[in-house]
Structure formats: C-alpha cells, structure tokens
Amino acid sequence: MSDPTHAAIERARSLIDAADRIVVLTGAGVSAESGVPTFRGAGGLWKTFRAEELATPGAFARDPRLVWEWYAWRRALVSECEPNAAHFALARLALSREGTTLVTQNVDGLHARAAHEVADEMACPGDATRAMPLELHGDLFATRCNDCGRDAGEVTVDATSITTKSVAELPRCARCGGLLRPGVVWFGESLDPGVLGAATAAAEGADVALVVGTSALVHPAAGLAAHTLARGGALIEVNPDATPLSDRATVALRGTAGAIVPALVD
Ligand code: OAD
C-alpha cells in the first residue's frame, strides 16, 4: 500500500470513482513541479530564513521591509510559474465531478489559473468558479492594511528596489495610513472562519479525502482529512515522502503530484 504500483493506483482510482463527494487538500508539493519551492524541503529557505521566522505578525512588526522583500521575491517567482499537470487534472476533476471541493494551503494562485484554463478548454468559462480552491492561507497577490484591515487590492512591491527603502517609504493604507501587508495568513493568526468552515464541512461530508503534496505539519489544515476518516471515508495521500498522515492513509502513493494525480483522476 505504500508505493505507487499499478494496483495501488487502481485502488485509489476506484475509491475516487465510487465517491459521491471528494475533498482535495493540497500543499506546496503540488506546485513544486511548477518551480515554486516548498517550505520544508531543499531550497525551502529564503536567504537564511525559515517561513516560520518571517510569516508572523511579530516578524512584520520588527522588520516590515524584510518581510515585504521576501513576499515581493515570492510574488516575482510565482509570476514566472505555470500550473502543472496536477493542477490541471484537479481542475478537470472539480469541473467534471460536482461533489468535489478543492482546498489549498498554497497562496500561489496556480489552482485558480488552471481552473480558468481548463474551463476555457471545456468551453464552460463561467464554470471556472467550481474549480476554484478554498484558499486557507490567503492569496500571495492580495494586500491589506495591517492596522485597519482594509483590502488594498493588488499593490505592486518591487523586490529589488525595496531593499533600499526606509519603513516610511513602504506602501501605506489610503484610508488610515497604516502599513500595508500581504493578504495571507501568518503563523499565530486565525484562518478566515468562512473559508475554514467551508473546508471543514467539505471534509466532514466527503467519501474520499485526496491529500496532495503537504507535509501535514501545519494545523488546522493538517487535521482536515481526519474529519473524512472519522465518518468512515477514505484517505488517499500523494507525496514522495511519508508524513504524519501516512499511517492513517487508506492508500499512500509515493510519487510526485504531476505524475500521480493525472493517473488518479483523468
Ligand atoms: P511543506 O513545504 O511543509 O511540504 C511540502 C510537501 O510536499 C512535503 O511533504 C514534500 O515531501 C512534498 N512534495 C515535494 N515535492 C513534491 C511533488 N513534486 N509532488 C508531491 N509532493 C511533493 O509545505 P506545506 O505542507 O504546504 O503556511 O506547508 C504548510 C504551510 O506551512 C504552508 O501553507 C505555509 C508553510 O509555512 C504559512 O505560511 C502560514
């Protein structure tokens, strides 16, 4: 059950085929083959920093310029990336199977881009929303005020010139003058209750939880699949490495998302 043999893939496929409702939870690994570095694997450090050191309200309070520099670098990197075979296959699944909910921890927007492309190909552009993921950790390209919370839309922050800026020159809120910050969820902050509630309800109602490319270390996302297991549903994990979820997986498929996900759902 722990290698992506033909039999294991067929078992996972038949669970997916038989399911009325499917919840898909993705993490950074689903975007690795698009060129987006994962957080905890090789290349996960930016300069010498781990995500937990920069993605916090405390880090932003101490050094907002450094935190903006990291996000500006990530925005620039992700802008050069394209969705991969796994994003496209999951978008096709969500568009072709009504009871499918995509949930992601990623902030890179690649699932949404795949949703639009696949909906266009299937000549149903209006349906792209059905393949839009619930973004548990927000959106890398959104910006909001750190003080009043106002949504500032898309604000361009240049990764190179920001290194020469003073704090006074960082982008500010048009309403209250507070510092703007990336529209993502940081460690120590609560997830949007509406988004988390919808993801939890999807997991609680699913016959299959398909968990792709996450180390399953960050909660509450890491706990979602347990809701599916608790109602007697199946857990299918796609990851080259074992995670804390692997022992509970009905089928654990060791391999990359780009190779395995299309084989499971197309
Ligand atoms: P991690 O970087 O913790 O884990 C990535 C997972 O993807 C690992 O388990 C890898 O084995 C796996 N992986 C690597 N390449 C893969 C591939 N080609 N196909 C499939 N899997 C692959 O990323 P997340 O679990 O997403 O949060 O991290 C969770 C959260 O921690 C992130 O959303 C972010 C981070 O710090 C915040 O910033 C709040």
mmCIF file of C-alpha atoms and ligand atoms in Angstrom:
data_model
loop_
_atom_site.group_PDB
_atom_site.id
_atom_site.type_symbol
_atom_site.label_atom_id
_atom_site.label_comp_id
_atom_site.label_asym_id
_atom_site.label_seq_id
_atom_site.Cartn_x
_atom_site.Cartn_y
_atom_site.Cartn_z
ATOM 1 C CA MET A 1 0.000 0.000 0.000
ATOM 2 C CA SER A 2 2.959 2.343 0.230
ATOM 3 C CA ASP A 3 4.245 2.543 -3.333
ATOM 4 C CA PRO A 4 2.565 3.795 -6.452
ATOM 5 C CA THR A 5 2.239 0.386 -8.020
ATOM 6 C CA HIS A 6 -0.364 -0.119 -10.673
ATOM 7 C CA ALA A 7 -2.528 -1.937 -8.113
ATOM 8 C CA ALA A 8 -2.320 0.916 -5.587
ATOM 9 C CA ILE A 9 -3.213 3.486 -8.215
ATOM 10 C CA GLU A 10 -6.135 1.341 -9.378
ATOM 11 C CA ARG A 11 -7.344 1.018 -5.769
ATOM 12 C CA ALA A 12 -7.191 4.779 -5.302
ATOM 13 C CA ARG A 13 -8.905 5.330 -8.654
ATOM 14 C CA SER A 14 -11.754 3.040 -7.714
ATOM 15 C CA LEU A 15 -12.243 4.856 -4.384
ATOM 16 C CA ILE A 16 -12.409 8.152 -6.269
ATOM 17 C CA ASP A 17 -14.724 6.731 -8.937
ATOM 18 C CA ALA A 18 -17.133 5.406 -6.296
ATOM 19 C CA ALA A 19 -17.178 8.605 -4.223
ATOM 20 C CA ASP A 20 -20.135 10.962 -4.304
ATOM 21 C CA ARG A 21 -18.182 13.690 -2.548
ATOM 22 C CA ILE A 22 -14.463 14.315 -2.702
ATOM 23 C CA VAL A 23 -12.368 16.809 -0.800
ATOM 24 C CA VAL A 24 -8.896 17.557 -2.176
ATOM 25 C CA LEU A 25 -6.334 19.190 0.100
ATOM 26 C CA THR A 26 -3.127 20.434 -1.466
ATOM 27 C CA GLY A 27 0.114 21.865 -0.119
ATOM 28 C CA ALA A 28 3.309 23.310 -1.521
ATOM 29 C CA GLY A 29 4.305 19.971 -3.106
ATOM 30 C CA VAL A 30 1.559 20.281 -5.736
ATOM 31 C CA SER A 31 3.318 23.386 -7.070
ATOM 32 C CA ALA A 32 6.879 22.029 -6.773
ATOM 33 C CA GLU A 33 6.879 20.812 -10.382
ATOM 34 C CA SER A 34 5.800 24.310 -11.443
ATOM 35 C CA GLY A 35 9.030 25.647 -9.923
ATOM 36 C CA VAL A 36 7.600 27.027 -6.670
ATOM 37 C CA PRO A 37 9.890 25.961 -3.811
ATOM 38 C CA THR A 38 8.309 24.029 -0.937
ATOM 39 C CA PHE A 39 8.770 25.383 2.588
ATOM 40 C CA ARG A 40 10.370 22.430 4.296
ATOM 41 C CA GLY A 41 12.249 20.677 1.526
ATOM 42 C CA ALA A 42 15.560 21.503 -0.143
ATOM 43 C CA GLY A 43 15.505 25.138 -1.257
ATOM 44 C CA GLY A 44 12.872 25.972 1.355
ATOM 45 C CA LEU A 45 14.965 28.679 2.991
ATOM 46 C CA TRP A 46 14.945 32.260 1.683
ATOM 47 C CA LYS A 47 18.334 33.770 2.468
ATOM 48 C CA THR A 48 18.797 32.118 5.877
ATOM 49 C CA PHE A 49 15.175 32.324 6.995
ATOM 50 C CA ARG A 50 12.554 29.640 7.507
ATOM 51 C CA ALA A 51 8.910 30.514 6.767
ATOM 52 C CA GLU A 52 8.097 30.386 10.485
ATOM 53 C CA GLU A 53 10.613 33.186 11.082
ATOM 54 C CA LEU A 54 9.134 35.594 8.513
ATOM 55 C CA ALA A 55 5.471 34.653 8.144
ATOM 56 C CA THR A 56 4.447 36.054 11.529
ATOM 57 C CA PRO A 57 2.930 39.296 12.827
ATOM 58 C CA GLY A 58 5.968 39.659 15.113
ATOM 59 C CA ALA A 59 8.426 39.497 12.197
ATOM 60 C CA PHE A 60 6.415 42.161 10.331
ATOM 61 C CA ALA A 61 6.337 44.398 13.419
ATOM 62 C CA ARG A 62 10.115 44.033 13.861
ATOM 63 C CA ASP A 63 11.190 44.373 10.247
ATOM 64 C CA PRO A 64 8.393 45.056 7.738
ATOM 65 C CA ARG A 65 10.883 45.814 4.976
ATOM 66 C CA LEU A 66 12.484 42.371 5.273
ATOM 67 C CA VAL A 67 9.098 40.629 5.279
ATOM 68 C CA TRP A 68 7.945 42.644 2.230
ATOM 69 C CA GLU A 69 11.219 41.825 0.479
ATOM 70 C CA TRP A 70 10.510 38.099 0.957
ATOM 71 C CA TYR A 71 6.930 38.396 -0.300
ATOM 72 C CA ALA A 72 7.974 40.565 -3.254
ATOM 73 C CA TRP A 73 10.551 37.893 -4.164
ATOM 74 C CA ARG A 74 7.888 35.174 -3.902
ATOM 75 C CA ARG A 75 5.401 37.179 -5.970
ATOM 76 C CA ALA A 76 8.011 37.660 -8.697
ATOM 77 C CA LEU A 77 8.959 33.970 -8.628
ATOM 78 C CA VAL A 78 5.361 32.721 -8.790
ATOM 79 C CA SER A 79 4.537 35.165 -11.609
ATOM 80 C CA GLU A 80 7.034 33.265 -13.766
ATOM 81 C CA CYS A 81 5.484 29.850 -12.959
ATOM 82 C CA GLU A 82 2.720 27.972 -14.743
ATOM 83 C CA PRO A 83 0.237 25.418 -13.399
ATOM 84 C CA ASN A 84 1.436 21.826 -13.883
ATOM 85 C CA ALA A 85 -0.256 18.548 -14.795
ATOM 86 C CA ALA A 86 -1.542 18.071 -11.237
ATOM 87 C CA HIS A 87 -3.245 21.492 -11.099
ATOM 88 C CA PHE A 88 -4.868 20.828 -14.474
ATOM 89 C CA ALA A 89 -6.019 17.324 -13.518
ATOM 90 C CA LEU A 90 -7.564 18.597 -10.270
ATOM 91 C CA ALA A 91 -9.336 21.388 -12.151
ATOM 92 C CA ARG A 92 -10.750 18.802 -14.597
ATOM 93 C CA LEU A 93 -11.875 16.674 -11.638
ATOM 94 C CA ALA A 94 -13.641 19.596 -9.963
ATOM 95 C CA LEU A 95 -15.321 20.659 -13.212
ATOM 96 C CA SER A 96 -16.435 17.194 -14.199
ATOM 97 C CA ARG A 97 -17.484 15.831 -10.768
ATOM 98 C CA GLU A 98 -19.990 18.000 -8.979
ATOM 99 C CA GLY A 99 -19.315 16.910 -5.394
ATOM 100 C CA THR A 100 -15.646 17.917 -5.473
ATOM 101 C CA THR A 101 -14.184 20.651 -3.270
ATOM 102 C CA LEU A 102 -10.609 21.839 -3.721
ATOM 103 C CA VAL A 103 -8.895 23.184 -0.616
ATOM 104 C CA THR A 104 -5.360 24.512 -0.684
ATOM 105 C CA GLN A 105 -2.790 25.828 1.740
ATOM 106 C CA ASN A 106 -0.998 27.437 -1.194
ATOM 107 C CA VAL A 107 -1.128 31.153 -1.814
ATOM 108 C CA ASP A 108 0.329 30.956 -5.332
ATOM 109 C CA GLY A 109 -2.954 31.104 -7.300
ATOM 110 C CA LEU A 110 -1.933 28.211 -9.598
ATOM 111 C CA HIS A 111 -5.107 26.193 -8.935
ATOM 112 C CA ALA A 112 -7.207 29.206 -9.949
ATOM 113 C CA ARG A 113 -5.184 29.744 -13.106
ATOM 114 C CA ALA A 114 -5.608 26.069 -14.018
ATOM 115 C CA ALA A 115 -9.358 26.363 -13.334
ATOM 116 C CA HIS A 116 -9.696 29.200 -15.839
ATOM 117 C CA GLU A 117 -7.625 27.427 -18.499
ATOM 118 C CA VAL A 118 -9.490 24.131 -18.140
ATOM 119 C CA ALA A 119 -12.909 25.816 -18.079
ATOM 120 C CA ASP A 120 -11.974 27.660 -21.281
ATOM 121 C CA GLU A 121 -10.836 24.375 -22.900
ATOM 122 C CA MET A 122 -14.063 22.685 -21.860
ATOM 123 C CA ALA A 123 -15.958 25.654 -23.328
ATOM 124 C CA CYS A 124 -17.568 26.447 -19.969
ATOM 125 C CA PRO A 125 -15.629 29.526 -18.810
ATOM 126 C CA GLY A 126 -18.469 30.524 -16.468
ATOM 127 C CA ASP A 127 -17.967 27.288 -14.509
ATOM 128 C CA ALA A 128 -14.348 28.039 -13.532
ATOM 129 C CA THR A 129 -15.580 29.057 -10.074
ATOM 130 C CA ARG A 130 -16.455 25.395 -9.401
ATOM 131 C CA ALA A 131 -12.756 24.543 -9.660
ATOM 132 C CA MET A 132 -11.563 27.483 -7.566
ATOM 133 C CA PRO A 133 -9.946 26.283 -4.354
ATOM 134 C CA LEU A 134 -10.775 27.410 -0.861
ATOM 135 C CA GLU A 135 -7.522 29.235 -0.054
ATOM 136 C CA LEU A 136 -6.920 28.500 3.622
ATOM 137 C CA HIS A 137 -3.814 30.675 3.879
ATOM 138 C CA GLY A 138 -4.904 33.557 1.649
ATOM 139 C CA ASP A 139 -3.560 34.972 -1.585
ATOM 140 C CA LEU A 140 0.045 35.970 -2.231
ATOM 141 C CA PHE A 141 -1.027 38.759 -4.581
ATOM 142 C CA ALA A 142 -3.591 40.342 -2.227
ATOM 143 C CA THR A 143 -2.647 43.237 0.049
ATOM 144 C CA ARG A 144 -4.435 44.670 3.058
ATOM 145 C CA CYS A 145 -3.849 47.232 5.776
ATOM 146 C CA ASN A 146 -2.027 45.904 8.819
ATOM 147 C CA ASP A 147 -3.897 48.385 11.031
ATOM 148 C CA CYS A 148 -7.479 48.769 9.805
ATOM 149 C CA GLY A 149 -7.649 45.574 7.721
ATOM 150 C CA ARG A 150 -8.900 47.357 4.596
ATOM 151 C CA ASP A 151 -8.429 45.341 1.401
ATOM 152 C CA ALA A 152 -5.975 47.289 -0.757
ATOM 153 C CA GLY A 153 -6.343 45.041 -3.826
ATOM 154 C CA GLU A 154 -3.197 44.342 -5.833
ATOM 155 C CA VAL A 155 -0.291 46.535 -4.814
ATOM 156 C CA THR A 156 2.991 46.172 -6.681
ATOM 157 C CA VAL A 157 6.079 45.951 -4.493
ATOM 158 C CA ASP A 158 9.343 45.723 -6.395
ATOM 159 C CA ALA A 159 11.655 43.061 -4.985
ATOM 160 C CA THR A 160 14.867 44.873 -5.935
ATOM 161 C CA SER A 161 14.133 48.474 -5.025
ATOM 162 C CA ILE A 162 12.512 47.589 -1.713
ATOM 163 C CA THR A 163 15.928 46.745 -0.264
ATOM 164 C CA THR A 164 16.826 50.449 -0.489
ATOM 165 C CA LYS A 165 13.580 51.761 1.001
ATOM 166 C CA SER A 166 13.030 53.017 4.528
ATOM 167 C CA VAL A 167 9.988 51.908 6.533
ATOM 168 C CA ALA A 168 8.420 55.323 5.850
ATOM 169 C CA GLU A 169 8.537 54.561 2.117
ATOM 170 C CA LEU A 170 6.764 51.182 2.344
ATOM 171 C CA PRO A 171 3.236 51.029 0.877
ATOM 172 C CA ARG A 172 0.590 52.617 3.121
ATOM 173 C CA CYS A 173 -3.169 52.370 3.512
ATOM 174 C CA ALA A 174 -5.072 55.062 1.605
ATOM 175 C CA ARG A 175 -7.652 55.249 4.398
ATOM 176 C CA CYS A 176 -5.708 55.190 7.669
ATOM 177 C CA GLY A 177 -2.049 55.492 6.687
ATOM 178 C CA GLY A 178 -1.151 52.167 8.318
ATOM 179 C CA LEU A 179 1.409 49.855 6.756
ATOM 180 C CA LEU A 180 0.084 47.556 4.051
ATOM 181 C CA ARG A 181 0.871 43.842 4.360
ATOM 182 C CA PRO A 182 0.457 40.763 2.184
ATOM 183 C CA GLY A 183 -3.069 39.315 2.251
ATOM 184 C CA VAL A 184 -2.000 35.956 3.615
ATOM 185 C CA VAL A 185 -2.465 34.174 6.923
ATOM 186 C CA TRP A 186 0.602 34.194 9.131
ATOM 187 C CA PHE A 187 1.615 31.787 11.882
ATOM 188 C CA GLY A 188 -0.232 32.787 15.043
ATOM 189 C CA GLU A 189 -3.182 34.236 13.106
ATOM 190 C CA SER A 190 -6.626 32.721 12.656
ATOM 191 C CA LEU A 191 -7.806 31.441 9.328
ATOM 192 C CA ASP A 192 -10.816 33.151 7.765
ATOM 193 C CA PRO A 193 -13.685 31.414 9.622
ATOM 194 C CA GLY A 194 -15.849 31.236 6.484
ATOM 195 C CA VAL A 195 -13.103 29.564 4.452
ATOM 196 C CA LEU A 196 -12.137 27.172 7.242
ATOM 197 C CA GLY A 197 -15.801 26.362 7.920
ATOM 198 C CA ALA A 198 -16.423 25.516 4.265
ATOM 199 C CA ALA A 199 -13.282 23.349 4.116
ATOM 200 C CA THR A 200 -14.243 21.533 7.324
ATOM 201 C CA ALA A 201 -17.777 20.913 6.074
ATOM 202 C CA ALA A 202 -16.399 19.537 2.806
ATOM 203 C CA ALA A 203 -14.049 17.193 4.684
ATOM 204 C CA GLU A 204 -16.810 16.100 7.060
ATOM 205 C CA GLY A 205 -19.079 15.249 4.149
ATOM 206 C CA ALA A 206 -16.526 13.602 1.870
ATOM 207 C CA ASP A 207 -16.272 9.928 0.960
ATOM 208 C CA VAL A 208 -12.652 10.465 -0.100
ATOM 209 C CA ALA A 209 -10.013 12.941 1.058
ATOM 210 C CA LEU A 210 -7.248 13.253 -1.544
ATOM 211 C CA VAL A 211 -4.255 14.885 0.141
ATOM 212 C CA VAL A 212 -1.514 16.018 -2.220
ATOM 213 C CA GLY A 213 1.916 17.488 -1.519
ATOM 214 C CA THR A 214 1.679 18.593 2.073
ATOM 215 C CA SER A 215 3.942 17.748 4.988
ATOM 216 C CA ALA A 216 0.760 17.746 7.131
ATOM 217 C CA LEU A 217 2.543 19.630 9.892
ATOM 218 C CA VAL A 218 0.575 22.876 9.925
ATOM 219 C CA HIS A 219 -2.849 22.953 11.587
ATOM 220 C CA PRO A 220 -5.748 23.329 11.145
ATOM 221 C CA ALA A 221 -5.158 22.279 7.501
ATOM 222 C CA ALA A 222 -3.349 19.102 8.553
ATOM 223 C CA GLY A 223 -6.382 17.986 10.566
ATOM 224 C CA LEU A 224 -8.958 18.241 7.776
ATOM 225 C CA ALA A 225 -8.560 14.707 6.418
ATOM 226 C CA ALA A 226 -9.268 13.306 9.901
ATOM 227 C CA HIS A 227 -12.874 14.514 9.514
ATOM 228 C CA THR A 228 -13.262 12.371 6.407
ATOM 229 C CA LEU A 229 -11.732 9.346 8.143
ATOM 230 C CA ALA A 230 -13.981 9.907 11.168
ATOM 231 C CA ARG A 231 -17.104 9.500 9.009
ATOM 232 C CA GLY A 232 -15.743 6.285 7.508
ATOM 233 C CA GLY A 233 -14.342 7.886 4.357
ATOM 234 C CA ALA A 234 -11.038 7.020 2.711
ATOM 235 C CA LEU A 235 -7.768 8.947 2.750
ATOM 236 C CA ILE A 236 -5.546 8.895 -0.325
ATOM 237 C CA GLU A 237 -2.164 10.545 0.071
ATOM 238 C CA VAL A 238 0.132 11.575 -2.792
ATOM 239 C CA ASN A 239 3.610 12.540 -1.638
ATOM 240 C CA PRO A 240 7.157 11.323 -2.403
ATOM 241 C CA ASP A 241 7.802 11.165 1.358
ATOM 242 C CA ALA A 242 5.949 9.838 4.379
ATOM 243 C CA THR A 243 4.059 12.342 6.545
ATOM 244 C CA PRO A 244 2.213 12.165 9.864
ATOM 245 C CA LEU A 245 -0.897 11.257 7.826
ATOM 246 C CA SER A 246 0.686 8.304 6.017
ATOM 247 C CA ASP A 247 -0.045 5.680 8.661
ATOM 248 C CA ARG A 248 -3.739 6.548 8.527
ATOM 249 C CA ALA A 249 -3.930 6.608 4.734
ATOM 250 C CA THR A 250 -6.181 4.074 3.032
ATOM 251 C CA VAL A 251 -3.786 4.297 0.080
ATOM 252 C CA ALA A 252 -0.434 6.113 0.304
ATOM 253 C CA LEU A 253 1.037 6.778 -3.125
ATOM 254 C CA ARG A 254 4.719 7.632 -3.031
ATOM 255 C CA GLY A 255 5.491 9.815 -6.009
ATOM 256 C CA THR A 256 5.138 13.287 -7.404
ATOM 257 C CA ALA A 257 1.863 15.102 -7.889
ATOM 258 C CA GLY A 258 2.484 15.774 -11.579
ATOM 259 C CA ALA A 259 2.913 12.069 -12.314
ATOM 260 C CA ILE A 260 0.336 10.557 -9.976
ATOM 261 C CA VAL A 261 -2.623 12.944 -9.794
ATOM 262 C CA PRO A 262 -3.450 12.766 -13.537
ATOM 263 C CA ALA A 263 -3.215 8.965 -13.340
ATOM 264 C CA LEU A 264 -5.724 9.014 -10.484
ATOM 265 C CA VAL A 265 -8.362 11.365 -11.745
ATOM 266 C CA ASP A 266 -8.232 11.547 -15.557
HETATM 267 P P1 OAD B 1 5.832 21.855 3.073
HETATM 268 O O1 OAD B 1 6.978 22.532 2.422
HETATM 269 O O2 OAD B 1 5.815 21.742 4.546
HETATM 270 O O3 OAD B 1 5.682 20.375 2.494
HETATM 271 C C1 OAD B 1 5.706 20.114 1.142
HETATM 272 C C2 OAD B 1 5.401 18.642 0.943
HETATM 273 O O4 OAD B 1 5.369 18.396 -0.453
HETATM 274 C C3 OAD B 1 6.433 17.690 1.540
HETATM 275 O O5 OAD B 1 5.759 16.682 2.293
HETATM 276 C C4 OAD B 1 7.117 17.080 0.319
HETATM 277 O O6 OAD B 1 7.501 15.714 0.513
HETATM 278 C C5 OAD B 1 6.023 17.173 -0.724
HETATM 279 N N1 OAD B 1 6.495 17.262 -2.119
HETATM 280 C C6 OAD B 1 7.651 17.756 -2.602
HETATM 281 N N2 OAD B 1 7.684 17.683 -3.947
HETATM 282 C C7 OAD B 1 6.504 17.123 -4.323
HETATM 283 C C8 OAD B 1 5.904 16.784 -5.574
HETATM 284 N N3 OAD B 1 6.547 17.016 -6.734
HETATM 285 N N4 OAD B 1 4.690 16.216 -5.578
HETATM 286 C C9 OAD B 1 4.026 15.968 -4.415
HETATM 287 N N5 OAD B 1 4.530 16.275 -3.208
HETATM 288 C C10 OAD B 1 5.742 16.843 -3.154
HETATM 289 O O7 OAD B 1 4.511 22.590 2.519
HETATM 290 P P2 OAD B 1 3.052 22.618 3.139
HETATM 291 O O8 OAD B 1 2.685 21.314 3.743
HETATM 292 O O9 OAD B 1 2.168 23.172 2.096
HETATM 293 O O10 OAD B 1 1.980 28.305 5.693
HETATM 294 O O11 OAD B 1 3.230 23.694 4.285
HETATM 295 C C11 OAD B 1 2.121 24.079 5.033
HETATM 296 C C12 OAD B 1 2.216 25.528 5.395
HETATM 297 O O12 OAD B 1 3.451 25.822 6.041
HETATM 298 C C13 OAD B 1 2.240 26.482 4.194
HETATM 299 O O13 OAD B 1 0.950 26.787 3.710
HETATM 300 C C14 OAD B 1 2.890 27.701 4.759
HETATM 301 C C15 OAD B 1 4.045 26.991 5.413
HETATM 302 O O14 OAD B 1 4.837 27.658 6.241
HETATM 303 C C16 OAD B 1 2.093 29.605 6.036
HETATM 304 O O15 OAD B 1 2.946 30.343 5.563
HETATM 305 C C17 OAD B 1 1.081 30.053 7.029
#
